[in-house]
Every structure is written in structure tokens, then in C-alpha cells.
Amino acid sequence: MFKCIVTTAMSSGKGGIKMKISIIYYSKTGKTKAMAEETARGMQAVPGVEVQLFDLENIDMDFFNQSQAVVFGTPTYYANVCWQIKKWFDEGSKYNLNGKLGAAFATANVQQGGTGAAITTLLQHMLVKGMMVYSGGAANGQPFIHLGASGLRDSFEEDKAMFRIFGQRIAQKAVKLFVK
């Protein structure tokens, strides 16, 4: 059964405007979902942000359409994005991504499992759909999150902190870009 987690931070102080952010993921074993939840926890730290998590089959269209930022999460299969996310981008014409801020993360069993390739593939899909992409890069200091956050089986618990920082940075950038 699908479980939607809604997290809301305090008002932004700018007329009570809420920045809506959707996190869309596919998770077969639960690891990618867990990292989506950690990303949302980081976003909670930013005042005025409302976050909802959706698996690919259960996206709230109203919330999604109102979201100024969308983060995608994928497990890696054969060193790249899972086919379910690829299909969503290929066939998801009812989802308008144009003008939204986008970011990506991936999970894998091993260090050479393809998280970099999976994240790069997601970023390319976002650009084709008209999104602006952001990761925080090295400009924000440690931890350096060059393309997007990567979670590995052997360091899963330690990686959770990086995903919270990743979420916070994405939410801060979204607020900076979209809240006037």
C-alpha cells in the first residue's frame, strides 16, 4: 500500500507562502524510498517548504502541478537508471516539468554500481523536459554533492546525513528562486 508522507515547515515569513516540492521515486527494496524520506527531512529544515513523496504509481497531480521543484530518486540497475523511471520520463507527457527546479539521487549496492550514470541520465531527461537542474555541487562545501546524492548499501546509514543536507540545499535554492 502506498504511503504518502507530508512534511511542512513553518511559514516562510513572506506572506505565509509555501514552497511545494515533490519527490518522485521508484523503490523495489525500500532503500530508495528511505533516501527519499531523508531528503524530505532535510527540506523540512527550510522554513516555508511543504514536501510530498510519491512513488511513480501514486502522484498527486494537484500537488505536483503546484510544485516549483521536483526531485527524482532511482535505484540503479545495470549501472543506470531503473526502467520504471525511464518509462515515466518517456511516457509522462501529462506531467509538465517545464520551468521547475529539478534534482536527482540514486541508490546502489556497490560503489561502482552506476549512481553517477543514473543521476546524469535523470538530469539529462530533466533538461529535455525544460527543467532547471541543481545539485549544490561543490560550492556549498562539504559534503560535495557534485551531480546528486548517492546512497550505497555498505554505507547506507552514514549516507542518510548527506541526503538530508542534499534536501536542505535543494529546498533553499527553490525558495531563493521562486519565493519573491
mmCIF file with all atom_site columns, N, CA, C and O in Angstrom, residues 26 56 73-77 80-87 118:
data_model
loop_
_atom_site.group_PDB
_atom_site.id
_atom_site.type_symbol
_atom_site.label_atom_id
_atom_site.label_alt_id
_atom_site.label_comp_id
_atom_site.label_asym_id
_atom_site.label_entity_id
_atom_site.label_seq_id
_atom_site.pdbx_PDB_ins_code
_atom_site.Cartn_x
_atom_site.Cartn_y
_atom_site.Cartn_z
_atom_site.occupancy
_atom_site.B_iso_or_equiv
_atom_site.pdbx_formal_charge
_atom_site.auth_seq_id
_atom_site.auth_comp_id
_atom_site.auth_asym_id
_atom_site.auth_atom_id
_atom_site.pdbx_PDB_model_num
ATOM 1  N N  . TYR A 1 26  ? 11.168 5.562  -7.450  1.00 0.00 ? 26  TYR A N  1
ATOM 2  C CA . TYR A 1 26  ? 10.817 4.158  -7.575  1.00 0.00 ? 26  TYR A CA 1
ATOM 3  C C  . TYR A 1 26  ? 11.704 3.412  -6.590  1.00 0.00 ? 26  TYR A C  1
ATOM 4  O O  . TYR A 1 26  ? 12.901 3.690  -6.491  1.00 0.00 ? 26  TYR A O  1
ATOM 5  N N  . LEU A 1 56  ? 6.036  6.225  -8.210  1.00 0.00 ? 56  LEU A N  1
ATOM 6  C CA . LEU A 1 56  ? 5.659  6.512  -9.594  1.00 0.00 ? 56  LEU A CA 1
ATOM 7  C C  . LEU A 1 56  ? 4.190  6.269  -9.891  1.00 0.00 ? 56  LEU A C  1
ATOM 8  O O  . LEU A 1 56  ? 3.623  6.908  -10.781 1.00 0.00 ? 56  LEU A O  1
ATOM 9  N N  . GLY A 1 73  ? 14.225 10.142 -7.577  1.00 0.00 ? 73  GLY A N  1
ATOM 10 C CA . GLY A 1 73  ? 15.107 9.140  -6.999  1.00 0.00 ? 73  GLY A CA 1
ATOM 11 C C  . GLY A 1 73  ? 14.957 7.812  -7.698  1.00 0.00 ? 73  GLY A C  1
ATOM 12 O O  . GLY A 1 73  ? 13.839 7.378  -7.997  1.00 0.00 ? 73  GLY A O  1
ATOM 13 N N  . THR A 1 74  ? 16.081 7.155  -7.947  1.00 0.00 ? 74  THR A N  1
ATOM 14 C CA . THR A 1 74  ? 16.084 5.872  -8.647  1.00 0.00 ? 74  THR A CA 1
ATOM 15 C C  . THR A 1 74  ? 17.087 4.910  -8.024  1.00 0.00 ? 74  THR A C  1
ATOM 16 O O  . THR A 1 74  ? 18.169 5.316  -7.618  1.00 0.00 ? 74  THR A O  1
ATOM 17 N N  . PRO A 1 75  ? 16.725 3.633  -7.973  1.00 0.00 ? 75  PRO A N  1
ATOM 18 C CA . PRO A 1 75  ? 17.761 2.635  -7.726  1.00 0.00 ? 75  PRO A CA 1
ATOM 19 C C  . PRO A 1 75  ? 18.519 2.438  -9.034  1.00 0.00 ? 75  PRO A C  1
ATOM 20 O O  . PRO A 1 75  ? 18.009 2.789  -10.103 1.00 0.00 ? 75  PRO A O  1
ATOM 21 N N  . THR A 1 76  ? 19.708 1.908  -8.955  1.00 0.00 ? 76  THR A N  1
ATOM 22 C CA . THR A 1 76  ? 20.454 1.633  -10.184 1.00 0.00 ? 76  THR A CA 1
ATOM 23 C C  . THR A 1 76  ? 20.294 0.168  -10.555 1.00 0.00 ? 76  THR A C  1
ATOM 24 O O  . THR A 1 76  ? 20.315 -0.717 -9.695  1.00 0.00 ? 76  THR A O  1
ATOM 25 N N  . TYR A 1 77  ? 20.097 -0.052 -11.840 1.00 0.00 ? 77  TYR A N  1
ATOM 26 C CA . TYR A 1 77  ? 20.060 -1.390 -12.405 1.00 0.00 ? 77  TYR A CA 1
ATOM 27 C C  . TYR A 1 77  ? 20.981 -1.406 -13.600 1.00 0.00 ? 77  TYR A C  1
ATOM 28 O O  . TYR A 1 77  ? 20.875 -0.546 -14.473 1.00 0.00 ? 77  TYR A O  1
ATOM 29 N N  . ASN A 1 80  ? 22.717 2.002  -14.325 1.00 0.00 ? 80  ASN A N  1
ATOM 30 C CA . ASN A 1 80  ? 21.996 3.172  -14.822 1.00 0.00 ? 80  ASN A CA 1
ATOM 31 C C  . ASN A 1 80  ? 20.646 3.271  -14.136 1.00 0.00 ? 80  ASN A C  1
ATOM 32 O O  . ASN A 1 80  ? 20.329 2.492  -13.249 1.00 0.00 ? 80  ASN A O  1
ATOM 33 N N  . VAL A 1 81  ? 19.850 4.228  -14.576 1.00 0.00 ? 81  VAL A N  1
ATOM 34 C CA . VAL A 1 81  ? 18.523 4.481  -14.041 1.00 0.00 ? 81  VAL A CA 1
ATOM 35 C C  . VAL A 1 81  ? 17.632 3.245  -14.242 1.00 0.00 ? 81  VAL A C  1
ATOM 36 O O  . VAL A 1 81  ? 17.795 2.511  -15.223 1.00 0.00 ? 81  VAL A O  1
ATOM 37 N N  . CYS A 1 82  ? 16.710 3.004  -13.330 1.00 0.00 ? 82  CYS A N  1
ATOM 38 C CA . CYS A 1 82  ? 15.802 1.867  -13.491 1.00 0.00 ? 82  CYS A CA 1
ATOM 39 C C  . CYS A 1 82  ? 14.820 2.135  -14.635 1.00 0.00 ? 82  CYS A C  1
ATOM 40 O O  . CYS A 1 82  ? 14.514 3.274  -14.964 1.00 0.00 ? 82  CYS A O  1
ATOM 41 N N  . TRP A 1 83  ? 14.332 1.084  -15.255 1.00 0.00 ? 83  TRP A N  1
ATOM 42 C CA . TRP A 1 83  ? 13.471 1.230  -16.419 1.00 0.00 ? 83  TRP A CA 1
ATOM 43 C C  . TRP A 1 83  ? 12.151 1.910  -16.064 1.00 0.00 ? 83  TRP A C  1
ATOM 44 O O  . TRP A 1 83  ? 11.560 2.593  -16.900 1.00 0.00 ? 83  TRP A O  1
ATOM 45 N N  . GLN A 1 84  ? 11.698 1.784  -14.824 1.00 0.00 ? 84  GLN A N  1
ATOM 46 C CA . GLN A 1 84  ? 10.427 2.383  -14.443 1.00 0.00 ? 84  GLN A CA 1
ATOM 47 C C  . GLN A 1 84  ? 10.493 3.918  -14.509 1.00 0.00 ? 84  GLN A C  1
ATOM 48 O O  . GLN A 1 84  ? 9.561  4.565  -14.996 1.00 0.00 ? 84  GLN A O  1
ATOM 49 N N  . ILE A 1 85  ? 11.597 4.477  -14.038 1.00 0.00 ? 85  ILE A N  1
ATOM 50 C CA . ILE A 1 85  ? 11.777 5.934  -14.111 1.00 0.00 ? 85  ILE A CA 1
ATOM 51 C C  . ILE A 1 85  ? 11.973 6.365  -15.563 1.00 0.00 ? 85  ILE A C  1
ATOM 52 O O  . ILE A 1 85  ? 11.404 7.372  -16.011 1.00 0.00 ? 85  ILE A O  1
ATOM 53 N N  . LYS A 1 86  ? 12.750 5.606  -16.316 1.00 0.00 ? 86  LYS A N  1
ATOM 54 C CA . LYS A 1 86  ? 12.954 5.928  -17.734 1.00 0.00 ? 86  LYS A CA 1
ATOM 55 C C  . LYS A 1 86  ? 11.624 5.953  -18.475 1.00 0.00 ? 86  LYS A C  1
ATOM 56 O O  . LYS A 1 86  ? 11.331 6.874  -19.247 1.00 0.00 ? 86  LYS A O  1
ATOM 57 N N  . LYS A 1 87  ? 10.784 4.955  -18.226 1.00 0.00 ? 87  LYS A N  1
ATOM 58 C CA . LYS A 1 87  ? 9.466  4.895  -18.867 1.00 0.00 ? 87  LYS A CA 1
ATOM 59 C C  . LYS A 1 87  ? 8.622  6.104  -18.458 1.00 0.00 ? 87  LYS A C  1
ATOM 60 O O  . LYS A 1 87  ? 7.906  6.666  -19.281 1.00 0.00 ? 87  LYS A O  1
ATOM 61 N N  . ALA A 1 118 ? 23.324 6.994  -13.459 1.00 0.00 ? 118 ALA A N  1
ATOM 62 C CA . ALA A 1 118 ? 21.873 7.104  -13.255 1.00 0.00 ? 118 ALA A CA 1
ATOM 63 C C  . ALA A 1 118 ? 21.469 8.555  -13.006 1.00 0.00 ? 118 ALA A C  1
ATOM 64 O O  . ALA A 1 118 ? 20.489 9.045  -13.578 1.00 0.00 ? 118 ALA A O  1
#
